[in-house]
Short mmCIF file of C-alpha atoms and ligand atoms in Angstrom, two decimals:
data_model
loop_
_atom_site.label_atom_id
_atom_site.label_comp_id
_atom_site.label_asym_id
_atom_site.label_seq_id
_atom_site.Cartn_x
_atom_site.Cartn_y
_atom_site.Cartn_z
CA UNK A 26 0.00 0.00 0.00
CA UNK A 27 3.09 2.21 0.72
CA UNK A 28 4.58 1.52 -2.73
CA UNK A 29 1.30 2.93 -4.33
CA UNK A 30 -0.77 5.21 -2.28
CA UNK A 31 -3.46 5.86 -4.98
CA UNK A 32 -4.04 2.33 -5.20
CA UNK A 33 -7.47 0.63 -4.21
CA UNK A 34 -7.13 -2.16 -1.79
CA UNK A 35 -9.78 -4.63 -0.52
CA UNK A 36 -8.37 -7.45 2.65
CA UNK A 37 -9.97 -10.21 3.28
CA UNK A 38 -10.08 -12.75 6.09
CA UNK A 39 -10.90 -16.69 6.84
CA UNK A 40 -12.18 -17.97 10.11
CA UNK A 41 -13.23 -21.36 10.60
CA UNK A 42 -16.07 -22.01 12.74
CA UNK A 43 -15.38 -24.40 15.77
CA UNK A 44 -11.51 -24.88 14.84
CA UNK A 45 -11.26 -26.05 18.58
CA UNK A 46 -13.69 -29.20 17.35
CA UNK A 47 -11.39 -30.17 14.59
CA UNK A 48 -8.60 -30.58 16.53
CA UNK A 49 -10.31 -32.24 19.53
CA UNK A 50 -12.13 -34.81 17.05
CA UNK A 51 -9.79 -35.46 14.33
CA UNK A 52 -6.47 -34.33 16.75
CA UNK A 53 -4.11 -31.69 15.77
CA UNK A 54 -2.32 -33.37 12.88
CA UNK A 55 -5.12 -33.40 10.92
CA UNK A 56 -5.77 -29.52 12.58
CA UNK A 57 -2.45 -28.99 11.24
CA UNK A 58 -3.04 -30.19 8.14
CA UNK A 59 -6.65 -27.49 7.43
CA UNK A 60 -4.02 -24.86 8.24
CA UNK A 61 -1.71 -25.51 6.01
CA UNK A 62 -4.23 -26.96 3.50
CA UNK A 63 -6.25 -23.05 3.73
CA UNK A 64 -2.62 -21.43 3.52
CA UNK A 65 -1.50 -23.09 0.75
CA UNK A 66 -5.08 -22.41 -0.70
CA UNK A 67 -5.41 -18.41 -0.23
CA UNK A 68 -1.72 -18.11 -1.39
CA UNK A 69 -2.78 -19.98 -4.62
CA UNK A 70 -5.70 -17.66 -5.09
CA UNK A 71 -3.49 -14.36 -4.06
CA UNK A 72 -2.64 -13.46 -7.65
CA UNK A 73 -1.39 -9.58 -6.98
CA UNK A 74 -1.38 -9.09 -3.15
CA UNK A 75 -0.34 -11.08 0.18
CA UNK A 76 -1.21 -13.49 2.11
CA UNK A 77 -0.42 -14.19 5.36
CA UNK A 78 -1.90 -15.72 8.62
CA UNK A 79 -3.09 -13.78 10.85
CA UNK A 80 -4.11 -15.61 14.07
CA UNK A 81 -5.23 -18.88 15.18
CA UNK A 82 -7.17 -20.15 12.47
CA UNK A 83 -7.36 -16.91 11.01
CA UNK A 84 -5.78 -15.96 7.77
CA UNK A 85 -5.57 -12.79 5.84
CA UNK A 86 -5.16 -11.26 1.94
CA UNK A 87 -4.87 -8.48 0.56
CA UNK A 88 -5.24 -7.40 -2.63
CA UNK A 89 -5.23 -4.47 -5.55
CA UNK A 90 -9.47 -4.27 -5.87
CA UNK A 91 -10.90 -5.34 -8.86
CA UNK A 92 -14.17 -3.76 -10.02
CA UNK A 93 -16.76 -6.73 -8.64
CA UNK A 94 -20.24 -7.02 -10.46
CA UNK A 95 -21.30 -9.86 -8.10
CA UNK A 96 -20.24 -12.27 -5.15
CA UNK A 97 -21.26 -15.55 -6.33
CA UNK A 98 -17.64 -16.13 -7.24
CA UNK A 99 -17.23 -15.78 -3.03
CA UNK A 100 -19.70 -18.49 -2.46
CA UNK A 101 -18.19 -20.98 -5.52
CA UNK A 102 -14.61 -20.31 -3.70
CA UNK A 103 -16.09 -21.12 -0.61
CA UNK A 104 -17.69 -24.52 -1.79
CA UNK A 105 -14.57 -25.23 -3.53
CA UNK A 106 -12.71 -25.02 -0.30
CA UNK A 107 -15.11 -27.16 1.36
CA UNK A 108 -14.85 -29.44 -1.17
CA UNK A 109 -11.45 -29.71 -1.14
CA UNK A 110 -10.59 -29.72 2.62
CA UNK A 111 -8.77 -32.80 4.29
CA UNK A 112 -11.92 -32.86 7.14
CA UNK A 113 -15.45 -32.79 5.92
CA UNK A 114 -18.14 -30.26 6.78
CA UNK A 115 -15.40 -27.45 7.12
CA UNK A 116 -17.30 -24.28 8.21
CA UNK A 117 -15.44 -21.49 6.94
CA UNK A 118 -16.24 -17.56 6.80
CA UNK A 119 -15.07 -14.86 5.04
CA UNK A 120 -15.15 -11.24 6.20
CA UNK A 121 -14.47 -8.33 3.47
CA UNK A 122 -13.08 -5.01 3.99
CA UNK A 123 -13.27 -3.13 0.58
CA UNK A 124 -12.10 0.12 -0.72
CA UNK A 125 -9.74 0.20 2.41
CA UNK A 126 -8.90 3.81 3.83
CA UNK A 127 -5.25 3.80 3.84
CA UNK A 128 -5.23 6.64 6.76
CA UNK A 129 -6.22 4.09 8.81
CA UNK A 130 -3.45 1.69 10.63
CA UNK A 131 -2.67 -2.11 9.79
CA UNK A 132 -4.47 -3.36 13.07
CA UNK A 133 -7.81 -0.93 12.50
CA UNK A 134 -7.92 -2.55 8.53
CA UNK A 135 -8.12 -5.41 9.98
CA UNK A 136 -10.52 -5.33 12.38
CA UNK A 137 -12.59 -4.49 10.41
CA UNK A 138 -12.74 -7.39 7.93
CA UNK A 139 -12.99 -8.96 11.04
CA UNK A 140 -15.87 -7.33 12.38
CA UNK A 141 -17.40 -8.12 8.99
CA UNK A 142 -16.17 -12.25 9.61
CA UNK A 143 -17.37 -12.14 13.21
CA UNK A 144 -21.16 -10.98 12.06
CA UNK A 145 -21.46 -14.15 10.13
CA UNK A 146 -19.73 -16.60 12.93
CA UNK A 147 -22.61 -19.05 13.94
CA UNK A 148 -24.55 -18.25 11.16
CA UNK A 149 -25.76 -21.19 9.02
CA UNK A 150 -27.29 -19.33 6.73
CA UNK A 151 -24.07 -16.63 5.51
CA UNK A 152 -20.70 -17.97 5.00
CA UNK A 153 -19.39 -14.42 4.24
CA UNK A 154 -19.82 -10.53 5.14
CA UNK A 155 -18.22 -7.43 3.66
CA UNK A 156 -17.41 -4.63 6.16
CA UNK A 157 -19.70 -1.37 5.77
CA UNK A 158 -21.43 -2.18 2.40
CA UNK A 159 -25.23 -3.67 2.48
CA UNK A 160 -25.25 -4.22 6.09
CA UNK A 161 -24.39 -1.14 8.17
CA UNK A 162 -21.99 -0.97 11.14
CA UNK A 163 -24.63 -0.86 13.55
CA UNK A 164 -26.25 -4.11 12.01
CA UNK A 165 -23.15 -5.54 12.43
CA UNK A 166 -22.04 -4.65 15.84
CA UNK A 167 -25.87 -6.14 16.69
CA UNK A 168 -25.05 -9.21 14.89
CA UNK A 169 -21.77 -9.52 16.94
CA UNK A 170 -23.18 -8.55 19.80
CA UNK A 171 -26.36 -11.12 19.49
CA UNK A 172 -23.13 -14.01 18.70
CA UNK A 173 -21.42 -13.51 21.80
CA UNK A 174 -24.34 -12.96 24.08
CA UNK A 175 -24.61 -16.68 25.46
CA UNK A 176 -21.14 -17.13 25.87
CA UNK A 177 -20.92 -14.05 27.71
CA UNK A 178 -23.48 -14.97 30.34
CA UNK A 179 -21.72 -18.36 30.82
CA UNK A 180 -18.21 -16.85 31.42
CA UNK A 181 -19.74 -14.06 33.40
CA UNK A 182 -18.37 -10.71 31.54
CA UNK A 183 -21.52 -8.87 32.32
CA UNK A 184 -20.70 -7.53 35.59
CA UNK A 185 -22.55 -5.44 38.05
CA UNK A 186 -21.82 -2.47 39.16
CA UNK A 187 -23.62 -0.25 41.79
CA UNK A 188 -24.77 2.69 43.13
CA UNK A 189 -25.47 3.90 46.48
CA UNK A 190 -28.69 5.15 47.67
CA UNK A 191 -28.51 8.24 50.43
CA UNK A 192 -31.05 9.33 52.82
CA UNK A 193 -29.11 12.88 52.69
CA UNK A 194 -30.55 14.04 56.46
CA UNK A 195 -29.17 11.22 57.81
CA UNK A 196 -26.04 10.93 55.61
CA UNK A 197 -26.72 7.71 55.48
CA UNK A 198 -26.66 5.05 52.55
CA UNK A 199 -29.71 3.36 52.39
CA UNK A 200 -29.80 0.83 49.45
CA UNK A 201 -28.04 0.75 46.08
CA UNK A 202 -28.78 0.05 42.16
CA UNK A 203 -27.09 -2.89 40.47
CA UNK A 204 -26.56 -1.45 36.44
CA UNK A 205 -25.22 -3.65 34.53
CA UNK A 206 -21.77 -3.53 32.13
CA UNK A 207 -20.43 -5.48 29.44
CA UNK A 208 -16.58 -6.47 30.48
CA UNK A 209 -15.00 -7.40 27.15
CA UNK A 210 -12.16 -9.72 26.84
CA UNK A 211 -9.38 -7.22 26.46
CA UNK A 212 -10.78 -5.53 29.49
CA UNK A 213 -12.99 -2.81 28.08
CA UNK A 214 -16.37 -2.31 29.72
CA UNK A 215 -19.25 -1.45 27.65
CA UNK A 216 -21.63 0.82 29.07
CA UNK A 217 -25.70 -0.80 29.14
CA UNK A 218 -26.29 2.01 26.28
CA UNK A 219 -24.27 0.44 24.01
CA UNK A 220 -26.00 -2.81 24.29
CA UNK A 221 -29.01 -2.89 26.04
CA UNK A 222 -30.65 -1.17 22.71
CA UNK A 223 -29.65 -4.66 20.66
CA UNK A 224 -30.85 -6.78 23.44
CA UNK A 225 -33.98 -4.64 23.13
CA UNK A 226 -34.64 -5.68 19.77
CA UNK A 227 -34.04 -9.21 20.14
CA UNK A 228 -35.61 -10.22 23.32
CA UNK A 229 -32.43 -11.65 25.02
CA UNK A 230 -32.88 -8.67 27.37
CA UNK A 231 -35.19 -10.33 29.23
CA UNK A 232 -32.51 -13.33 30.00
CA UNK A 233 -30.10 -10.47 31.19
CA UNK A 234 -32.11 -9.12 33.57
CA UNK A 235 -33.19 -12.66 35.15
CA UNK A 236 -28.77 -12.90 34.89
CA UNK A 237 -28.87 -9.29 36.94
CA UNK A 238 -31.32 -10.82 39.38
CA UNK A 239 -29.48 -13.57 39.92
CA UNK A 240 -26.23 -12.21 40.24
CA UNK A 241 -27.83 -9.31 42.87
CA UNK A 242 -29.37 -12.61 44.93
CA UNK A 243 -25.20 -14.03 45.12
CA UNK A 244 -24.51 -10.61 46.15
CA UNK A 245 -26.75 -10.39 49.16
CA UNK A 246 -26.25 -13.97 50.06
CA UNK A 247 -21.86 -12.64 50.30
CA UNK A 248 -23.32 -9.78 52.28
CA UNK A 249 -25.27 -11.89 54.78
CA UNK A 250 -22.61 -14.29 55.33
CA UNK A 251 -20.07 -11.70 55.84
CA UNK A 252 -22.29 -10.68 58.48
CA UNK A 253 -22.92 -7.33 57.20
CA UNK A 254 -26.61 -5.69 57.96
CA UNK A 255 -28.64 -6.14 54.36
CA UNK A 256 -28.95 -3.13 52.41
CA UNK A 257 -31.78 -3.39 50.03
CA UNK A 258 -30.20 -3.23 46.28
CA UNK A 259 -32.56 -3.06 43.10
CA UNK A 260 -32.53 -4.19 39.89
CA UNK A 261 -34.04 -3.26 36.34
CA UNK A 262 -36.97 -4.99 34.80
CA UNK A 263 -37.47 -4.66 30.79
CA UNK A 264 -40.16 -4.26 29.09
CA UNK A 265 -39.71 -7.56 27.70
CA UNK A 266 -39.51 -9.24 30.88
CA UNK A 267 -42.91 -8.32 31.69
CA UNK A 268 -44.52 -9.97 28.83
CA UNK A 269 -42.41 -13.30 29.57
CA UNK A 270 -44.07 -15.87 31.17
CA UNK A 271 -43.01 -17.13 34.46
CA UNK A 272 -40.57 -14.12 35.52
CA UNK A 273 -42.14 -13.67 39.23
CA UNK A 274 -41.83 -17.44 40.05
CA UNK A 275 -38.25 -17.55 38.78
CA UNK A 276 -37.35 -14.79 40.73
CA UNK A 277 -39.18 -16.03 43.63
CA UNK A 278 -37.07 -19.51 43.18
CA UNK A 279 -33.74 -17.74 42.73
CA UNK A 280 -34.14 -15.81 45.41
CA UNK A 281 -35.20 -19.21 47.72
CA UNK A 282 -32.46 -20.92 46.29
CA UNK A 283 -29.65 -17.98 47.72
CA UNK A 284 -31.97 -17.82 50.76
CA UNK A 285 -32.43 -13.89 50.03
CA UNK A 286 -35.55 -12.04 51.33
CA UNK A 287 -37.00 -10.78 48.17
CA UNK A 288 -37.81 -7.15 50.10
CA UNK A 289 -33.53 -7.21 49.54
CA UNK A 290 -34.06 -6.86 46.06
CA UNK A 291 -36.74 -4.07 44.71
CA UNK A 292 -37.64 -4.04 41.30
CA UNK A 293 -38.18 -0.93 39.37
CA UNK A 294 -40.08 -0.49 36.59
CA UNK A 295 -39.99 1.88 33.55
CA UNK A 296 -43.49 1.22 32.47
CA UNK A 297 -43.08 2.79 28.79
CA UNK A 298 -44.93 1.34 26.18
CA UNK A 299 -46.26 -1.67 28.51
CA UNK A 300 -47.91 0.83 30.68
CA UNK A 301 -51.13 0.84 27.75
CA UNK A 302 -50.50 -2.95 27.74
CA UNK A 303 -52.93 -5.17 30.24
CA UNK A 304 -50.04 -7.45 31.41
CA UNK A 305 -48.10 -4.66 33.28
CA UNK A 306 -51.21 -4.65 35.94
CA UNK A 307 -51.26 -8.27 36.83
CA UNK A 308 -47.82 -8.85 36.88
CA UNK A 309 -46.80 -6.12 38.98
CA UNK A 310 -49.78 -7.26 41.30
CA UNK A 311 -48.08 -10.84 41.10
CA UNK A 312 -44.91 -9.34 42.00
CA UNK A 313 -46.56 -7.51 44.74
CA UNK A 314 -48.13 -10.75 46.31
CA UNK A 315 -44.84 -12.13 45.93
CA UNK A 316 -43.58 -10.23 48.09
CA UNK A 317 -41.24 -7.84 46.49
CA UNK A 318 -41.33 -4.20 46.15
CA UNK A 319 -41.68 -2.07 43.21
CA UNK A 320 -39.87 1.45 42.16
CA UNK A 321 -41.42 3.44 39.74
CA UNK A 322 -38.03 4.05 37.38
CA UNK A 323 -37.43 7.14 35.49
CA UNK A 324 -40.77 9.19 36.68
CA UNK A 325 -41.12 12.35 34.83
CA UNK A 326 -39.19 11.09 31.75
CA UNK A 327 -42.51 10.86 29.22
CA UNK A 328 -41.39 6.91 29.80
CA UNK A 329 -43.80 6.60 32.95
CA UNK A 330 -47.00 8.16 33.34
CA UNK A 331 -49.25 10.01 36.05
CA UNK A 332 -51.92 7.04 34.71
CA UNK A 333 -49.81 4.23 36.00
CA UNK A 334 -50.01 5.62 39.45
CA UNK A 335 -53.75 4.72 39.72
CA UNK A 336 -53.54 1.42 38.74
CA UNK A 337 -49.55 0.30 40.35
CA UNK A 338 -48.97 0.10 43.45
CA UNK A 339 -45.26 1.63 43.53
CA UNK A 340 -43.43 1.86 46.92
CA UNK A 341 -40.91 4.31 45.59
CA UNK A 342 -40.75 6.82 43.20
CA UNK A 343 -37.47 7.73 41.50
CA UNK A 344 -37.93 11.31 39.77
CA UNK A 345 -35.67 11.02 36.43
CA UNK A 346 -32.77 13.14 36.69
CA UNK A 347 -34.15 15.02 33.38
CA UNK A 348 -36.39 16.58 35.89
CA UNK A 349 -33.55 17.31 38.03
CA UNK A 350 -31.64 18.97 35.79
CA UNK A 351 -34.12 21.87 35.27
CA UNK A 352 -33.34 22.56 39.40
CA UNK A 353 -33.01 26.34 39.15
CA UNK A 354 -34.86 27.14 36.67
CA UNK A 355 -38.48 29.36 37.89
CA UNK A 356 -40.79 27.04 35.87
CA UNK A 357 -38.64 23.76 36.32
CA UNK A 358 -38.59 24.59 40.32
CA UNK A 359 -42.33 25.01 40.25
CA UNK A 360 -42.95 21.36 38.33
CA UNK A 361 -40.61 19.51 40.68
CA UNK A 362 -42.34 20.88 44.04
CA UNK A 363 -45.92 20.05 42.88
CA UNK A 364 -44.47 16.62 41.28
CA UNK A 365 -43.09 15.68 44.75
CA UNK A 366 -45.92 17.14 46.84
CA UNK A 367 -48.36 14.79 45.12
CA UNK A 368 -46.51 11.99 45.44
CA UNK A 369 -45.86 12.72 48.92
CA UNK A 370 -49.84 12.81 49.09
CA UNK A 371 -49.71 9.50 47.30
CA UNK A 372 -47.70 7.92 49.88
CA UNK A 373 -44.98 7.26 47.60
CA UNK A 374 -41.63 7.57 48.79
CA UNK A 375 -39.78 9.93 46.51
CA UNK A 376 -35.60 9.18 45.65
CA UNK A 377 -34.33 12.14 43.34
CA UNK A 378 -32.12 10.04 40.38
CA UNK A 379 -29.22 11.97 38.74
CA UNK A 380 -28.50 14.81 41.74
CA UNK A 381 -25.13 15.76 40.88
CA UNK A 382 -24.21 19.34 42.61
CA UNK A 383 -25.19 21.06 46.38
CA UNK A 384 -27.65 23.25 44.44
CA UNK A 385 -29.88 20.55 43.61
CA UNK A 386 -29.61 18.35 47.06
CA UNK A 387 -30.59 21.67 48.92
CA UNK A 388 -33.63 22.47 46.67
CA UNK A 389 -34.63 18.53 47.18
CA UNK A 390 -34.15 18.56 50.91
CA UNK A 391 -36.13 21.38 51.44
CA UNK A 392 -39.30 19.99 48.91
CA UNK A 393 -39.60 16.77 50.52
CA UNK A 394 -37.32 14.34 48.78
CA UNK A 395 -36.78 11.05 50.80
CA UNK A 396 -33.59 9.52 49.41
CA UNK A 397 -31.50 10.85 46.26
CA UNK A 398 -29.10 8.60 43.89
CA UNK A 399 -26.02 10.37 41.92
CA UNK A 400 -23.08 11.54 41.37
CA UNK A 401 -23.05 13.97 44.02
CA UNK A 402 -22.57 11.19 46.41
CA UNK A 403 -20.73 8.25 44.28
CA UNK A 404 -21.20 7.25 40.40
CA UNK A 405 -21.99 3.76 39.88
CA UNK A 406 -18.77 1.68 41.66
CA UNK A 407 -17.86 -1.99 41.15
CA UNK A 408 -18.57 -4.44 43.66
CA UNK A 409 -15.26 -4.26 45.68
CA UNK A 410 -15.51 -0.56 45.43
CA UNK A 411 -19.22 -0.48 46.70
CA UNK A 412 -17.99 -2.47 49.48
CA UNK A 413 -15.02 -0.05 50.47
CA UNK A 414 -17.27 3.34 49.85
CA UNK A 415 -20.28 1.76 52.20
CA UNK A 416 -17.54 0.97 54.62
CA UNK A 417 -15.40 3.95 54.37
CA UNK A 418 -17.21 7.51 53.63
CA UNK A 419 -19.64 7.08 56.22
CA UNK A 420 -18.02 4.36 58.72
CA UNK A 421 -21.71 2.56 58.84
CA UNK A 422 -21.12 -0.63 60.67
CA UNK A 423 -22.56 -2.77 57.63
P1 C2E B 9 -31.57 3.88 35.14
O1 C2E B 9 -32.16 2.64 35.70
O2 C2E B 9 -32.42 5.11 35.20
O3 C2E B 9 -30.20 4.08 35.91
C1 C2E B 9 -29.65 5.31 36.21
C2 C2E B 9 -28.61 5.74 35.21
O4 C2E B 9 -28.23 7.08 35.48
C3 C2E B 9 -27.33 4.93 35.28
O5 C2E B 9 -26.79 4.88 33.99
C4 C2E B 9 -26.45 5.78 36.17
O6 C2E B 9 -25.07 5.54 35.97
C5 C2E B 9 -26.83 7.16 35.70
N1 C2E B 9 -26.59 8.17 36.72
C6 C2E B 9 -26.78 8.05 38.05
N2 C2E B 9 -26.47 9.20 38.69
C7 C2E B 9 -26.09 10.07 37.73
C8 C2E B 9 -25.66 11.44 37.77
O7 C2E B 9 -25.55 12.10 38.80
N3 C2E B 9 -25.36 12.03 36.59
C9 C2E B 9 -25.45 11.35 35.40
N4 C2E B 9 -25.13 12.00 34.29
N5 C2E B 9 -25.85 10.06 35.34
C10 C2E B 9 -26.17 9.43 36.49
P2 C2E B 9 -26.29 3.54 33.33
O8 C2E B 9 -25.61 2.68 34.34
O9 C2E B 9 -25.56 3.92 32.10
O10 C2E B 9 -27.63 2.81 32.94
C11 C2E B 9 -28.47 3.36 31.97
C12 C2E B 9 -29.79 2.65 31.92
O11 C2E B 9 -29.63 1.31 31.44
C13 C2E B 9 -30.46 2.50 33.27
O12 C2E B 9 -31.15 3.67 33.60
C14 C2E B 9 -31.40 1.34 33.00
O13 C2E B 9 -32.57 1.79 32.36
C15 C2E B 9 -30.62 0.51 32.03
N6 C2E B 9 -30.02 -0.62 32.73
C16 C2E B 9 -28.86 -0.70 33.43
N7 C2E B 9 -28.69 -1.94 33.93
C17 C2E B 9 -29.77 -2.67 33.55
C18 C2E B 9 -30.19 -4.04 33.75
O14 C2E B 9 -29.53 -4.84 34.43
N8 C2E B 9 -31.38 -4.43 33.18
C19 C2E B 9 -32.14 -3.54 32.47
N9 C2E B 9 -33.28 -4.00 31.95
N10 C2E B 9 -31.78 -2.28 32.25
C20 C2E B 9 -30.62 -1.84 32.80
MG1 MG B 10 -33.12 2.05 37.26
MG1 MG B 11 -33.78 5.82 36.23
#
């Protein structure tokens, strides 16, 4: 690419699905022998580029791009490697990376073919994916994302992290959120924004949160043994949760199983679109009988309604922090007393989310506010951390 910068360049790369199986069925001779065997292949093919391998089972071309019409060519080279291989059934994919921006460095060209070959792993139905064109990005990432979801609840990478809860006349913390985040392999965390919105879509939300639930129900079971006094922590229902069948008697058994009280583990609820539906009302009645508590999430957002109050019975309020943002401001002031001073009438117990300066604590305080959650007091902290700041800022005996 150095030796002609106005040159058009498309990489490619192979994966083969399951490599691990090969060698563990046929041993790693004949593993051996698909490596070289797809080397020797791709290096045949490789007219005007390189080839090289890249990881693992992973290999990698490059080459000068040629003006391409159609990819049924892709899908004959596949077969024909298939065909060919020393094991049978090989389950290779290609990822494609064309018109490659030459700004970019080696290691960021090729991640991206292989963001393009990791959308079609586990996939019986594509055995190849170009980077960018057709599918977007954002497609993609889902696609990835959707791949490695199982896998990631079974080696535990979504982790918990969590808030504290204040009573602020008391200085005194009083419970705690679990949010959840996406620990990658190389050690980034993913914040729930950047994946929650995929897991939306798909419905595998709903098997995160029962994950959350569980995971909160080990972490008060730690807390009891360690002798510590139980400090309620919540955790987030979806929307899709609600309309899947059987989530109050799962919890209820997960919960017997860590021998947790379920009053140690509130539930809140952003009603949104399922506060029109009819299964919200039962269900949070069934949760209700069952013992647990319910937190009416995000109040004031336009994703809970003034409706929902008649019907739910909601121990606790949390005001969004959109709300408390407008703190200050003569007509934002005026909405926030009135909002708390009916659900003070209501009997609700109010918890400002999002309070992040003096300003707004005072102006909460002095309106009635119960309990606040934000960064004024501590962002959301990992476990360990949790542990130390509970023990530490406020040396509670807990
Ligand atoms: P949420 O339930 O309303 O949680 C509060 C969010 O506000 C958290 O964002 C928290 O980090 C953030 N926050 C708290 N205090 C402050 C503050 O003072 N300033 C600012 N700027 N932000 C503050 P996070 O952790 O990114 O979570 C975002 C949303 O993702 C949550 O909103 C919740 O709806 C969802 N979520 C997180 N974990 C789970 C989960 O396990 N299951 C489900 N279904 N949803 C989850
Ligand atoms: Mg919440
Ligand atoms: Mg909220």
């Amino acid at each position: 690419m150095d030796a002609d910068p106005d040159g058009v360049f498309r990489i490619c790369v192979s994966d083969v699905d399951n490599f691990k199986m090969i060698n563990s069925l046929y041993g790693d001779d004949v593993g051996d022998q698909v490596l070289t065997y797809l080397a020797d292949y791709l290096s045949r093919r490789t007219l005007d580029g390189v080839c090289g391998r890249y990881s693992g089972d992973q290999f990698i071309v490059l080459v000068r791009e040629t003006p391409m019409h159609n990819w049924s060519w892709v899908e004959d080279m596949i077969a024909d490697i298939v065909a060919n291989a020393p094991v049978p059934n090989l389950n290779i994919k290609l990822g494609f990376y064309n018109h490659i921006d030459t700004s970019l460095s080696i290691t960021e060209i090729c991640d991206r073919s292989l963001l393009a070959v990791k959308s079609v792993k586990h996939n019986y139905t594509s055995s190849y994916a170009v980077y960018g064109g057709g599918i977007s990005q954002r497609h993609m990432m889902a696609q990835l994302y959707e791949a490695r979801f199982m896998e990631s609840i079974q080696k535990r990478e979504f982790v918990l992290w969590y808030q504290p809860k204040m009573d602020p006349y008391r200085n005194k913390v009083v419970g705690a959120e679990a949010l959840v985040r996406w620990k990658q392999a190389d050690g980034t965390v993913l914040a729930p924004g950047e994946f929650l919105p995929v897991f939306e879509k798909d419905g595998l939300i709903s098997r995160l949160d029962e994950y959350v639930f569980e995971e909160v129900c080990a972490f008060q079971r730690r807390w009891i043994e360690e002798g510590r006094t139980l400090l309620p922590v919540s955790v987030n229902l979806s929307r899709n949760s609600i309309y899947r069948k059987g989530v109050v008697d799962r919890y209820l058994d997960l919960a017997a199983r860590y021998r947790v009280p379920v009053t140690s583990i509130p539930i809140e609820i952003t009603e949104s679109a399922a506060i029109s539906s009819r299964e919200i009302q039962p269900l949070a009645n069934a949760f209700i009988q069952a013992g647990f508590e319910l937190h009416m999430d995000d109040f004031g957002s336009g994703r809970s309604s003034l409706a929902s109050l008649n019907v739910l019975h909601f121990r606790v309020a949390k005001i969004d922090k959109s709300l408390v943002d407008y703190i200050g401001d003569p007509q934002g002031d005026k909405v926030l007393k009135h909002t708390m001073a009916l659900m003070d009438d209501l009997g609700l117990v109010i918890l400002a989310e999002g309070v992040e300066n003096e300003t707004q604590r005072t102006f909460l305080m002095k309106n009635g506010c119960d309990e606040m959650q934000g960064y004024y007091y501590a962002k959301p902290l990992p476990e360990q951390d949790f542990i130390d700041w509970v023990a530490d800022a406020f040396h509670q005996k807990v």
